[in-house]
mmCIF file of C-alpha atoms in Angstrom:
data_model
loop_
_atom_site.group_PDB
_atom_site.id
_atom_site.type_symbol
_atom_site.label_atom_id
_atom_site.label_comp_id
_atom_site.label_asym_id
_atom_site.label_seq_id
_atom_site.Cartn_x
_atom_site.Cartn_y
_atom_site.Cartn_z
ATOM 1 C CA UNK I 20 23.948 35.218 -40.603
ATOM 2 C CA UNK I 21 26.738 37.532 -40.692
ATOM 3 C CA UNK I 22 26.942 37.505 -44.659
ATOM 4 C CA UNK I 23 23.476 38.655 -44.204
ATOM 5 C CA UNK I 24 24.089 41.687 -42.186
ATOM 6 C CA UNK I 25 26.920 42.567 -43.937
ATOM 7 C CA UNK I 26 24.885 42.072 -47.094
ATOM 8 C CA UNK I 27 21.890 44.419 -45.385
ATOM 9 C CA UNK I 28 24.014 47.381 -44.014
ATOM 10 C CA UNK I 29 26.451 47.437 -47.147
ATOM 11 C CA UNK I 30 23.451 47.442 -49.395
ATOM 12 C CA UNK I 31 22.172 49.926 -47.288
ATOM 13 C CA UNK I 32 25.169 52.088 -47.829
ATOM 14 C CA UNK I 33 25.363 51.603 -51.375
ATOM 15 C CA UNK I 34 21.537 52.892 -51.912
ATOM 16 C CA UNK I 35 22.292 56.318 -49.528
ATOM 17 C CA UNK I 36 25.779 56.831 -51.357
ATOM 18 C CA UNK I 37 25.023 59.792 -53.520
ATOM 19 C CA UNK I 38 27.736 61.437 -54.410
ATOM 20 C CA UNK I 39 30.192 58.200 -54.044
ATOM 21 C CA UNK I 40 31.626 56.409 -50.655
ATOM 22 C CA UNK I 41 33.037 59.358 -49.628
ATOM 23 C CA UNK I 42 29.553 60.804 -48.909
ATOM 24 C CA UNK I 43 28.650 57.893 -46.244
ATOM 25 C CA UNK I 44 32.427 57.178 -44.721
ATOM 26 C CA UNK I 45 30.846 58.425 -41.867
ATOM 27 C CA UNK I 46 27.949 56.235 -41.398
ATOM 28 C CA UNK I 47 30.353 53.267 -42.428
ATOM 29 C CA UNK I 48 32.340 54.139 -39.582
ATOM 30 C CA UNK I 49 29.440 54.623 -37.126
ATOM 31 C CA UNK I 50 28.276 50.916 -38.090
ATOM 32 C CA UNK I 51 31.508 49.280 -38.705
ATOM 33 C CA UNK I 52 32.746 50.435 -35.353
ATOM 34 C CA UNK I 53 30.073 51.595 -32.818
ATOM 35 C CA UNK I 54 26.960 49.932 -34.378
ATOM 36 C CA UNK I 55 28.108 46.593 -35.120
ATOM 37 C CA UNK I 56 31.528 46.425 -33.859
ATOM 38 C CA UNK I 57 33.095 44.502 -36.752
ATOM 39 C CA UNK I 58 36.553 46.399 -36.351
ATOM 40 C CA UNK I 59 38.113 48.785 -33.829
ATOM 41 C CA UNK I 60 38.087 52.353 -34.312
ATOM 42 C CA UNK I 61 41.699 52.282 -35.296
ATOM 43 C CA UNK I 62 41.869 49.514 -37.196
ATOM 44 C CA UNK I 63 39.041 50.925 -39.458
ATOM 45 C CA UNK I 64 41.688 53.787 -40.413
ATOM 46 C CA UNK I 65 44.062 51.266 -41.065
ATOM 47 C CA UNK I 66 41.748 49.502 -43.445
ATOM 48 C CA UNK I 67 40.753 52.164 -44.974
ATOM 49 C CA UNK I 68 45.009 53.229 -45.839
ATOM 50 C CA UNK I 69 45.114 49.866 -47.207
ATOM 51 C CA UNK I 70 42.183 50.625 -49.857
ATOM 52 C CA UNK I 71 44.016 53.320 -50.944
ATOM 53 C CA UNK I 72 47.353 51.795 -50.843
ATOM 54 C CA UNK I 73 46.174 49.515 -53.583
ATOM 55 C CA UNK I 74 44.803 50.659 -56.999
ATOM 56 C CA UNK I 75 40.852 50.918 -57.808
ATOM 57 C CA UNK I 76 38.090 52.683 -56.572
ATOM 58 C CA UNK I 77 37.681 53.161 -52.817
ATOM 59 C CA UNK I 78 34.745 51.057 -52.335
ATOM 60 C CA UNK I 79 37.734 48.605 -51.743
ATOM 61 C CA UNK I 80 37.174 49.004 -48.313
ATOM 62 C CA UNK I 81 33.532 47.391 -47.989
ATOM 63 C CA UNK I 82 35.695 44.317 -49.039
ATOM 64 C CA UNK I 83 38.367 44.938 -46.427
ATOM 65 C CA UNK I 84 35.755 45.094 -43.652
ATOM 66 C CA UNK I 85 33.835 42.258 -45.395
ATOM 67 C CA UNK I 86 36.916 40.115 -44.962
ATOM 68 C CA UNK I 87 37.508 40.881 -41.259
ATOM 69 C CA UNK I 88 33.852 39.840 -40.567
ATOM 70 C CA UNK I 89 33.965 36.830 -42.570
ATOM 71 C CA UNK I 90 36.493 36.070 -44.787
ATOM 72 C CA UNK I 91 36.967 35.635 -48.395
ATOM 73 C CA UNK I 92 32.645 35.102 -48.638
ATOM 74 C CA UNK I 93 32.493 38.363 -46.508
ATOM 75 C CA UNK I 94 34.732 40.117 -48.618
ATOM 76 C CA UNK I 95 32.991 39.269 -51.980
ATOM 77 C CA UNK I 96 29.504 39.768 -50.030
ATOM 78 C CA UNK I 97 30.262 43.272 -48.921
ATOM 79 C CA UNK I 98 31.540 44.647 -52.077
ATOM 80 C CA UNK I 99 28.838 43.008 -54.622
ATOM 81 C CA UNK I 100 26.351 44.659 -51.841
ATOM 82 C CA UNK I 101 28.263 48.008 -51.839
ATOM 83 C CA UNK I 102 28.282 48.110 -55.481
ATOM 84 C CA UNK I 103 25.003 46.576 -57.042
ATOM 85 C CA UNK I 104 22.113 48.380 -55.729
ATOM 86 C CA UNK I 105 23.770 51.640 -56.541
ATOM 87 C CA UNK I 106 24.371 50.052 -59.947
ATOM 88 C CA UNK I 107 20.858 48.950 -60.230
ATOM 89 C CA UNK I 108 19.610 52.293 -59.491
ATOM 90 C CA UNK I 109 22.626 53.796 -61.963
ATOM 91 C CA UNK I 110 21.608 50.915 -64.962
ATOM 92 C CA UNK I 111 18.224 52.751 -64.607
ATOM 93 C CA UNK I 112 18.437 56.542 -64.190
ATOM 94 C CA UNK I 113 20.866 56.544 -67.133
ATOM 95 C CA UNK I 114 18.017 55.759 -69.753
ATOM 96 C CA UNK I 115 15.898 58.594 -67.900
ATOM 97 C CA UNK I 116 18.442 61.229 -67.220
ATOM 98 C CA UNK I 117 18.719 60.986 -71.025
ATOM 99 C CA UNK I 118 14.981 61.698 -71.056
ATOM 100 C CA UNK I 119 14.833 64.767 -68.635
ATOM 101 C CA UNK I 120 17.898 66.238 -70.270
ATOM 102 C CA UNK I 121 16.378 69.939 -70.394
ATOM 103 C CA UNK I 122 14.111 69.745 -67.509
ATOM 104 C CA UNK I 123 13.895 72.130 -65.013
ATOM 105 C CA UNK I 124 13.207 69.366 -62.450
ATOM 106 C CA UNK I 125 16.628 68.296 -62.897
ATOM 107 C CA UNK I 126 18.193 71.757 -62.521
ATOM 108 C CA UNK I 127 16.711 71.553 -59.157
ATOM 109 C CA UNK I 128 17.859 68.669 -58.223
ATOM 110 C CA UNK I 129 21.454 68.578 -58.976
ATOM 111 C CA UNK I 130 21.547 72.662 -57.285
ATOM 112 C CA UNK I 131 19.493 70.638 -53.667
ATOM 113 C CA UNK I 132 22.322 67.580 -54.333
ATOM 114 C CA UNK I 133 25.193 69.851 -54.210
ATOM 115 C CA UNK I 134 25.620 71.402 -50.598
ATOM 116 C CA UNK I 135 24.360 68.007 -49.339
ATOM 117 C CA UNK I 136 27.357 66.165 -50.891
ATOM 118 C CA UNK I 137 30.039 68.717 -49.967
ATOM 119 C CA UNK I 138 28.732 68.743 -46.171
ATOM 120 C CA UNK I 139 29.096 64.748 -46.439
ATOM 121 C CA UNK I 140 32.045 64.657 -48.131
ATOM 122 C CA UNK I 141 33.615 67.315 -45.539
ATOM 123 C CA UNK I 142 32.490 65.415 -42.520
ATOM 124 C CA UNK I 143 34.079 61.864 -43.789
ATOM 125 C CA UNK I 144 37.084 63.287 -44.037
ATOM 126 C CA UNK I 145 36.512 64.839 -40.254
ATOM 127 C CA UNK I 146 35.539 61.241 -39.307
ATOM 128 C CA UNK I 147 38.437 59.480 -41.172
ATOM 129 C CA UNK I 148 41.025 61.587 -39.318
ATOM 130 C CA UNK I 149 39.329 61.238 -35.980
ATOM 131 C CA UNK I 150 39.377 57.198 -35.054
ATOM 132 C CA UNK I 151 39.437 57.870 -31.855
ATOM 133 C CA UNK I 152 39.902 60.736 -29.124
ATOM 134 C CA UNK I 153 40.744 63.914 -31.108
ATOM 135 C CA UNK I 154 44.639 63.760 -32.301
ATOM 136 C CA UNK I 155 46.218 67.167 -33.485
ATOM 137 C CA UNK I 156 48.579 64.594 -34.966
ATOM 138 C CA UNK I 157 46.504 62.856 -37.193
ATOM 139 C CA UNK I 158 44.231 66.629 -38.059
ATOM 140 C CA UNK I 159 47.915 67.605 -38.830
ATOM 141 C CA UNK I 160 48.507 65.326 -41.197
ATOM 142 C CA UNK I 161 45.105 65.889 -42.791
ATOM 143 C CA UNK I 162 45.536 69.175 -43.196
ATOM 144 C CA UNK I 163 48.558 68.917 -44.884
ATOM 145 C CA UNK I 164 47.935 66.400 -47.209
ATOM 146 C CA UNK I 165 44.339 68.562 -48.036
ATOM 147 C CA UNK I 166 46.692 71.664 -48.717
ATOM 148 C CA UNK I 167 49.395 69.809 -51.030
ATOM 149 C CA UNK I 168 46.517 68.292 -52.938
ATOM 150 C CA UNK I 169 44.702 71.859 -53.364
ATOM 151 C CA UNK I 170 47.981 73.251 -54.457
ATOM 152 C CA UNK I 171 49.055 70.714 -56.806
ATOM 153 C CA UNK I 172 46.492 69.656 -58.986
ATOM 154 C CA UNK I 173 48.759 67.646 -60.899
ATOM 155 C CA UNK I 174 50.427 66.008 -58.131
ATOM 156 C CA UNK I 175 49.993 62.117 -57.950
ATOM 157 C CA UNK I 176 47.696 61.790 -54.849
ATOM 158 C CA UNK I 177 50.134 58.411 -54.164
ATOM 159 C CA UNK I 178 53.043 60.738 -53.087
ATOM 160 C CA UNK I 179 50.751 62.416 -50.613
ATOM 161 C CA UNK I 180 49.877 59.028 -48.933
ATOM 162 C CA UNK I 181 53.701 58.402 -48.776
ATOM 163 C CA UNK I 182 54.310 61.773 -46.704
ATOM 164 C CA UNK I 183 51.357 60.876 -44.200
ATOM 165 C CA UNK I 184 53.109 57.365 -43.812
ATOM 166 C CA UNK I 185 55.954 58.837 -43.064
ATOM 167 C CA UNK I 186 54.703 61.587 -40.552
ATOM 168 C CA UNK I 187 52.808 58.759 -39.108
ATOM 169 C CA UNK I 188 55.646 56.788 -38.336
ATOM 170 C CA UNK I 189 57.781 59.450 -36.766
ATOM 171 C CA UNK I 190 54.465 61.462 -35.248
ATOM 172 C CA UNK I 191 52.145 58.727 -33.812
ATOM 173 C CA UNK A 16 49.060 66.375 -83.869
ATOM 174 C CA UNK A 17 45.960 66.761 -85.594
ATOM 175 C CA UNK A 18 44.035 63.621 -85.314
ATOM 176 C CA UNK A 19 44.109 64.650 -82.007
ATOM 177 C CA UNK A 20 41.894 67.037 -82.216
ATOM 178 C CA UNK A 21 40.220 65.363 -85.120
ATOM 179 C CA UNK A 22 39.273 62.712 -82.498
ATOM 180 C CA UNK A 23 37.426 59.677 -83.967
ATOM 181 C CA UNK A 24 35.969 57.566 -81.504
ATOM 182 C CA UNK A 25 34.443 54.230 -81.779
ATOM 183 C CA UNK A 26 32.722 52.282 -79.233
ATOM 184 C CA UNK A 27 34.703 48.729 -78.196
ATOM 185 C CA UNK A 28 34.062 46.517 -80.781
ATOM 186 C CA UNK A 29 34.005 43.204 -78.731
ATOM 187 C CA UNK A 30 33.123 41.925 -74.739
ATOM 188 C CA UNK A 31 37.039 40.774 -74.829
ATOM 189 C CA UNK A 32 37.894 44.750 -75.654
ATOM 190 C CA UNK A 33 35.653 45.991 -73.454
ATOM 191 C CA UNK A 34 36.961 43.925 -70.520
ATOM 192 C CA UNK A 35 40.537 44.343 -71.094
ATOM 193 C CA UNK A 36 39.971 48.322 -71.178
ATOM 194 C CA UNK A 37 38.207 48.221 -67.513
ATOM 195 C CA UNK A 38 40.910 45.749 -66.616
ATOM 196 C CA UNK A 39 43.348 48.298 -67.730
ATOM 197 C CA UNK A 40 41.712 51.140 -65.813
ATOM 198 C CA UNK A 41 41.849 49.149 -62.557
ATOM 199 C CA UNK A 42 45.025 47.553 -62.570
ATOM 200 C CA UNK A 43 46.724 51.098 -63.175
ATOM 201 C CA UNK A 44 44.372 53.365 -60.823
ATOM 202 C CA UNK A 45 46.925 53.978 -57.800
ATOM 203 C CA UNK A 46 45.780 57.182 -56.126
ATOM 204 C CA UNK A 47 42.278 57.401 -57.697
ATOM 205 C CA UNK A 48 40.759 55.467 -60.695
ATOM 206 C CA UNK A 49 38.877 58.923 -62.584
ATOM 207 C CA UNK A 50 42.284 60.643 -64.096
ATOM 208 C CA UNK A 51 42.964 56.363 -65.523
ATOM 209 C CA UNK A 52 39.488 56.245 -66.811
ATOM 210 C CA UNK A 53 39.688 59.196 -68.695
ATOM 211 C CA UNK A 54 43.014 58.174 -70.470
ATOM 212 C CA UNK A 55 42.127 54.610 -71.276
ATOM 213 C CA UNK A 56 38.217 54.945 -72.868
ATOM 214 C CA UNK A 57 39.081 58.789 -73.685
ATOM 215 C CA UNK A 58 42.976 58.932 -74.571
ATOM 216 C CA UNK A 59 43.934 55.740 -75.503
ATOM 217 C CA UNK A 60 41.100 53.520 -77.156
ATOM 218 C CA UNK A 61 39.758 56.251 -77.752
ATOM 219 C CA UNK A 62 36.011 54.536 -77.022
ATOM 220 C CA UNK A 63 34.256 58.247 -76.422
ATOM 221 C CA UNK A 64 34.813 61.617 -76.560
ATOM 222 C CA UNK A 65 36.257 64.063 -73.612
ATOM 223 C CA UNK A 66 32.883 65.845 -73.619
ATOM 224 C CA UNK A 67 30.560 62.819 -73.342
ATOM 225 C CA UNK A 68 33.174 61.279 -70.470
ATOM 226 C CA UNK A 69 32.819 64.248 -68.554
ATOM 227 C CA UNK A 70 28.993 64.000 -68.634
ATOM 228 C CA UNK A 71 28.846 60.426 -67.969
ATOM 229 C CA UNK A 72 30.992 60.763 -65.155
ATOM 230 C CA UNK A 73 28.850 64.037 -64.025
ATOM 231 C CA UNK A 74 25.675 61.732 -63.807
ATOM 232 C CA UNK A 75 27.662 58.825 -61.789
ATOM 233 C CA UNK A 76 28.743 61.416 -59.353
ATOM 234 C CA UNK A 77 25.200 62.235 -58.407
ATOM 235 C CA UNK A 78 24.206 59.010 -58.099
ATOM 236 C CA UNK A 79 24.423 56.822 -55.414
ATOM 237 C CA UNK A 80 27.730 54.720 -56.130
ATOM 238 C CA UNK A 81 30.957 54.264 -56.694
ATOM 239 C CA UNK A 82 31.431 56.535 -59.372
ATOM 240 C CA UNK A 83 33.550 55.040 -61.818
ATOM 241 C CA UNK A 84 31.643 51.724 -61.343
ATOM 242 C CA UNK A 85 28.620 52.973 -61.776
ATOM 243 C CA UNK A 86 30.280 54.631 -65.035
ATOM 244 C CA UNK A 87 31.621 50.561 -66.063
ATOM 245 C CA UNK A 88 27.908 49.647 -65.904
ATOM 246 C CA UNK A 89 26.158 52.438 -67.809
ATOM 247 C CA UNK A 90 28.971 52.464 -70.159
ATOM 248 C CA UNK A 91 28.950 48.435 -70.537
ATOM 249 C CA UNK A 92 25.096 48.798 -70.931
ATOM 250 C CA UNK A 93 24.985 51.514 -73.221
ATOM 251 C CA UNK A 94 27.236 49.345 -75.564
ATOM 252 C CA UNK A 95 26.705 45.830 -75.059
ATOM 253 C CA UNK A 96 23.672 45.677 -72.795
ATOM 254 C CA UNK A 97 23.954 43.597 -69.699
ATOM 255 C CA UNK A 98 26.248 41.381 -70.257
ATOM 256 C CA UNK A 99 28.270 44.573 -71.330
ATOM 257 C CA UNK A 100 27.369 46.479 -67.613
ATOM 258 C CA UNK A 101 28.331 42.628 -66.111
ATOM 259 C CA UNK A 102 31.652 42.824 -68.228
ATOM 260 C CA UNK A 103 32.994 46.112 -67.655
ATOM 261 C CA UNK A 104 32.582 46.089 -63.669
ATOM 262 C CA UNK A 105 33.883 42.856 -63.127
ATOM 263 C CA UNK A 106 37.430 43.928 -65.146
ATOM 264 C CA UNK A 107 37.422 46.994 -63.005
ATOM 265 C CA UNK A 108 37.352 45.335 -60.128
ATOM 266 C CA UNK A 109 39.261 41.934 -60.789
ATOM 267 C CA UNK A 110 42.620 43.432 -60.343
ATOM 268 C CA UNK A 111 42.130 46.226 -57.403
ATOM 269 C CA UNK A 112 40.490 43.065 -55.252
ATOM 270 C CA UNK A 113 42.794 40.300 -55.590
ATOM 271 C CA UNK A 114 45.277 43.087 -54.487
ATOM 272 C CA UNK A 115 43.662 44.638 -51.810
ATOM 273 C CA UNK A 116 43.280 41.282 -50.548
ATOM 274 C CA UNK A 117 46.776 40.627 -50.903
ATOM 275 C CA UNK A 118 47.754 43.669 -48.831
ATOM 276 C CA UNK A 119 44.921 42.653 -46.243
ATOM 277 C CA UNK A 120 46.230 39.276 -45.940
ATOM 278 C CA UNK A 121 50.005 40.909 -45.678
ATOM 279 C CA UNK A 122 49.731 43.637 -43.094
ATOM 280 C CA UNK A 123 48.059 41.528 -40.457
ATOM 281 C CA UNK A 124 51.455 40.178 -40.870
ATOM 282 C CA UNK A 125 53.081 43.455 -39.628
ATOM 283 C CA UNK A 126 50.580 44.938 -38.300
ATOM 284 C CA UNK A 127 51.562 44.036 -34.172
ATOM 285 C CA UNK A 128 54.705 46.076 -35.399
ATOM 286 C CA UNK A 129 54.250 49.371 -33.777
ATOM 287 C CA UNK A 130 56.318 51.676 -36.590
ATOM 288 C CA UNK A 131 54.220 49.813 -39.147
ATOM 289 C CA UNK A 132 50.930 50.562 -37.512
ATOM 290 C CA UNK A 133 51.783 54.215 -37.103
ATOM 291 C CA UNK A 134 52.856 54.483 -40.869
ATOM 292 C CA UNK A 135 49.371 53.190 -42.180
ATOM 293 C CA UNK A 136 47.356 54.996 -39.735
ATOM 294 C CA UNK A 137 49.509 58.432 -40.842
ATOM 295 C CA UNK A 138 48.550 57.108 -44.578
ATOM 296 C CA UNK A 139 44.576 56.745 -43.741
ATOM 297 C CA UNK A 140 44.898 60.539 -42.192
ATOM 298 C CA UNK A 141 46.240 61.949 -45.220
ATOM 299 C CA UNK A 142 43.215 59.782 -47.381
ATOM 300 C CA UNK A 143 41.078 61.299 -44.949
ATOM 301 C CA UNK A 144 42.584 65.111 -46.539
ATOM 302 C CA UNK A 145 41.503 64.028 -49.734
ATOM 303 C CA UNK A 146 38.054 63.983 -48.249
ATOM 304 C CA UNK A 147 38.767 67.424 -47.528
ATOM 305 C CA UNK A 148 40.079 68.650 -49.968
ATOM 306 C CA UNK A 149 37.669 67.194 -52.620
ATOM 307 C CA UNK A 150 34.785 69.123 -50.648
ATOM 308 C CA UNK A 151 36.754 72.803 -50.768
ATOM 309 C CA UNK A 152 37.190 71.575 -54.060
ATOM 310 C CA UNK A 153 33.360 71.222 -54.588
ATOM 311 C CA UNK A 154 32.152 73.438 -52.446
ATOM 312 C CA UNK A 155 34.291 76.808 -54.314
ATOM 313 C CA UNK A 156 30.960 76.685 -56.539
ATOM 314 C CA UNK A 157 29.054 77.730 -53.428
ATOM 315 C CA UNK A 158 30.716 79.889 -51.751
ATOM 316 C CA UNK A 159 28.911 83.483 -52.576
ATOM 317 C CA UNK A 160 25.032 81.304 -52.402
ATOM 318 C CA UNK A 161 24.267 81.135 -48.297
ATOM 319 C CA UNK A 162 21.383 78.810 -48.830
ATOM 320 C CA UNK A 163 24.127 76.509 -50.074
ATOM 321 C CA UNK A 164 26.552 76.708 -47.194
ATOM 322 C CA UNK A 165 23.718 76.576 -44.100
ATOM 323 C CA UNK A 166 23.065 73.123 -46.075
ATOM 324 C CA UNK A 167 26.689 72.054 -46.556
ATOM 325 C CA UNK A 168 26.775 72.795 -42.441
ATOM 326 C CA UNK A 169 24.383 71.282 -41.102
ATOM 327 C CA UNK A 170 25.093 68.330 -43.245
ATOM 328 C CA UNK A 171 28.730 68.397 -41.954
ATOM 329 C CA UNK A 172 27.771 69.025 -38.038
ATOM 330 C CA UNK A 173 25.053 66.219 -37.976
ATOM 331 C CA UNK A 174 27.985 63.658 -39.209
ATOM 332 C CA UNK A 175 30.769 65.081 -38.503
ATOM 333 C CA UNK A 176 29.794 66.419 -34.880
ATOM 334 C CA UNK A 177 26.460 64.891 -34.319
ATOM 335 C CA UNK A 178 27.481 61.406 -35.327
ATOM 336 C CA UNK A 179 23.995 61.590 -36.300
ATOM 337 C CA UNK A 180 22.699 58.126 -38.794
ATOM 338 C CA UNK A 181 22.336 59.453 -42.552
ATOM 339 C CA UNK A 182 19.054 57.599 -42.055
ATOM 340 C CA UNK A 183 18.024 60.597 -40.064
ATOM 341 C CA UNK A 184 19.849 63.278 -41.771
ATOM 342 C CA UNK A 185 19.788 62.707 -45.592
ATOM 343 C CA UNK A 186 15.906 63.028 -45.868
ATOM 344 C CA UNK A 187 16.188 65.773 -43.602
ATOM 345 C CA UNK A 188 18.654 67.367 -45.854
ATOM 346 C CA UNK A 189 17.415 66.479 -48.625
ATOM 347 C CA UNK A 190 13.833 67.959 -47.850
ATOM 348 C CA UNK A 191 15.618 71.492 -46.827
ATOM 349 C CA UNK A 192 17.586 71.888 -49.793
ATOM 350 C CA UNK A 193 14.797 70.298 -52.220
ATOM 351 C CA UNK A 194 12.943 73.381 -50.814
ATOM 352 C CA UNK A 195 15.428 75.608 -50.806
ATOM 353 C CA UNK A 196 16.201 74.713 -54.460
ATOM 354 C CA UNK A 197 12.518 74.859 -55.772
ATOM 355 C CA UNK A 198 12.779 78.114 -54.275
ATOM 356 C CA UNK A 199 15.919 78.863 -56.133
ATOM 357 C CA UNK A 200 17.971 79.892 -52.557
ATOM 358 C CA UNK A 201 20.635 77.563 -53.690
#
C-alpha cells in the first residue's frame, strides 16, 4: 500500500517536472512533509544534503524519501516512478521535436515554458531553505552559496556545499 | 591540437560501451552530473558533437525529468533503441544509488549528533542557493520582457508563498503564459 502511494505521488511528480526536480521541490516538500507526512520538515533538508553529498542527478532524493517510507523496495519504487513517466514522455517527444523543428508552435512554447520554470525553480530554492519557521541563518547561507556560485562559474559547486556545512555547524 | 577541432565523433559502438560511458558519468558527477556528461559523450569518447549535446540537453530541460536521464534515454534510444534507453539510465544511476544509499544508511548513524545535524542541514541550505542561483541564472534572459517576470512571480508566490499544489498552479500558469506567448508578450 505504501509502495503504491509512493509509486502514485512520485509518478505524479515526475509527469509535472518540466524543467527538472528543481521545478517541483516544492510540491515534493508539501507532500513529503505536510501532505503525507513521510519525513519531518527538517529531516527532508537533511535528505535532500545527502542527495547532493553523493554524485548523480538530484532525483536521488525520491530514493532517499522512498527508503524512509519503506525501505530498500521504497527506495527503488520512488526513483523508477520519479524517473520513468518523464522518460516515457521524453522517449516520445524526442522523435517529434525532431519533426516540429522550425515550427512556430514550438517557438511559443519554449518562450510560455520559460518564466514558468524560473518562478519554480526560484521558489524551490525558497522552500529548500525554509524547513521550518523562517531562519535568517539558513536564508544566510543560501544567499551566500547563490552569490559564490553566480560569481564563479567555474567553481566546483562541491566546495560550496562544504562552506554551508561548515556555517551550519557553527551557525545552527 | 587540431583534431580537436577536427572533432570526429562516432556513436558507441556496443551496449557494453554505452553502459560503461553512463556509468562513468554517474560515478564521477559530484556537484552536478551536466558539466560530467558533457566531457565523457562530448570530450572524451567523443560519442557526439558539442553542438548536438547542447541541443539534446536543451530539449531534456524542457521536458518533464531529470534532465540528464531523460538525455541517457533519448540518447540510448537514438542509438540502440530500447534496450539502448534501458542501458544508458540504468549505468547512470547504478553508481549514484548504491551510494546515496550508503550515505542514507550512514548518517542515521550520526544523525542524533547535534554538530552533525547542523552541518548537513547548513549543506541542504546552500543546495537550496543553487536553486537560486540557477533561476537568476535563467531568468537574466527575461529581465527587459515584463510579461515574462509577472509569470516568473506569480509562479514563485503561489509556491514559494502560497504553498499553493502545482496541480492548481501549473495549468494556471501555463494557460497565462501560453496566452501571453501566442500573443508574443513574452
Amino acid at each position: 500500500m505504501r509502495l503504491l502511494e509512493l509509486a502514485l505521488y512520485f509518478g505524479f511528480l515526475s509527469v509535472i517536472s518540466v524543467g527538472g526536480l528543481a521545478s517541483v521541490m516544492g510540491e515534493l516538500q508539501r507532500i513529503a512533509v505536510q501532505t503525507q507526512h513521510w519525513v519531518a520538515p527538517e529531516e527532508f533538508v537533511q535528505l535532500y544534503a545527502l542527495g547532493q553529498a553523493a554524485p548523480g542527478p538530484n532525483v536521488l532524493i525520491a530514493s532517499l524519501i522512498g527508503w524512509k517510507v519503506d525501505g530498500l523496495a521504497g527506495a527503488l519504487v520512488a526513483l523508477f516512478a520519479m524517473c520513468a513517466p518523464a522518460g516515457g514522455i521524453a522517449w516520445w517527444v524526442s522523435g517529434l521535436w525532431e519533426r516540429f523543428k522550425d515550427s512556430p508552435l514550438r517557438a511559443t512554447l519554449q518562450r510560455a515554458m520559460a518564466p514558468m520554470v524560473v518562478g519554480f525553480i526560484a521558489a524551490g530554492g525558497v522552500v529548500l531553505a525554509t524547513p521550518g519557521a523562517p531562519d535568517w541563518r539558513l536564508w544566510l547561507i543560501a544567499a551566500l552559496s547563490a552569490a559564490g556560485m553566480l560569481a564563479f562559474a567555474k567553481l566546483n559547486p562541491l566546495w560550496l556545499l562544504a562552506g554551508g556545512g561548515l556555517l551550519g555547524a557553527a551557525l545552527l | 591540437m587540431y583534431s580537436d577541432v577536427k572533432m570526429d565523433v562516432a556513436p558507441p559502438r556496443t551496449l557494453t560501451e554505452l553502459f560503461l560511458g553512463f556509468l562513468s558519468i554517474g560515478a564521477r558527477s559530484f556537484g552536478g552530473v551536466m558539466p560530467w556528461a558533457h566531457r565523457v559523450m562530448v570530450e572524451e569518447r567523443r560519442w557526439m558533437t558539442p553542438a548536438d549535446f547542447a541541443e539534446t540537453i536543451g530539449l531534456c530541460q524542457f521536458l518533464p525529468g531529470p534532465n540528464v536521464g531523460n538525455a541517457s534515454i533519448v540518447l540510448g534510444k537514438r542509438w540502440f533503441g530500447l534496450r539502448g534507453a534501458l542501458v544508458a539510465f540504468l549505468g547512470l544511476f547504478a553508481l549514484p544509488f548504491v551510494w546515496v544509499m550508503a550515505l542514507g544508511a550512514l548518517y542515521a548513524d550520526v544523525s542524533s549528533h547535534p554538530g552533525a545535524r547542523a552541518a548537513v542541514i547548513g549543506v541542504g541550505a546552500a543546495g537550496a542557493g543553487f536553486f537560486v542561483a540557477t533561476a537568476i541564472k535563467l531568468g537574466r534572459a527575461l529581465v527587459r520582457k515584463p510579461g515574462a517576470l509577472a509569470v516568473v512571480a506569480g509562479c514563485f508566490l503561489a509556491v514559494a508563498v502560497g504553498r499553493w499544489s502545482l496541480l492548481v498552479v501549473l495549468p494556471v500558469a501555463a494557460a497565462v503564459s501560453l496566452l501571453l506567448s501566442s500573443k508574443k508578450l513574452l
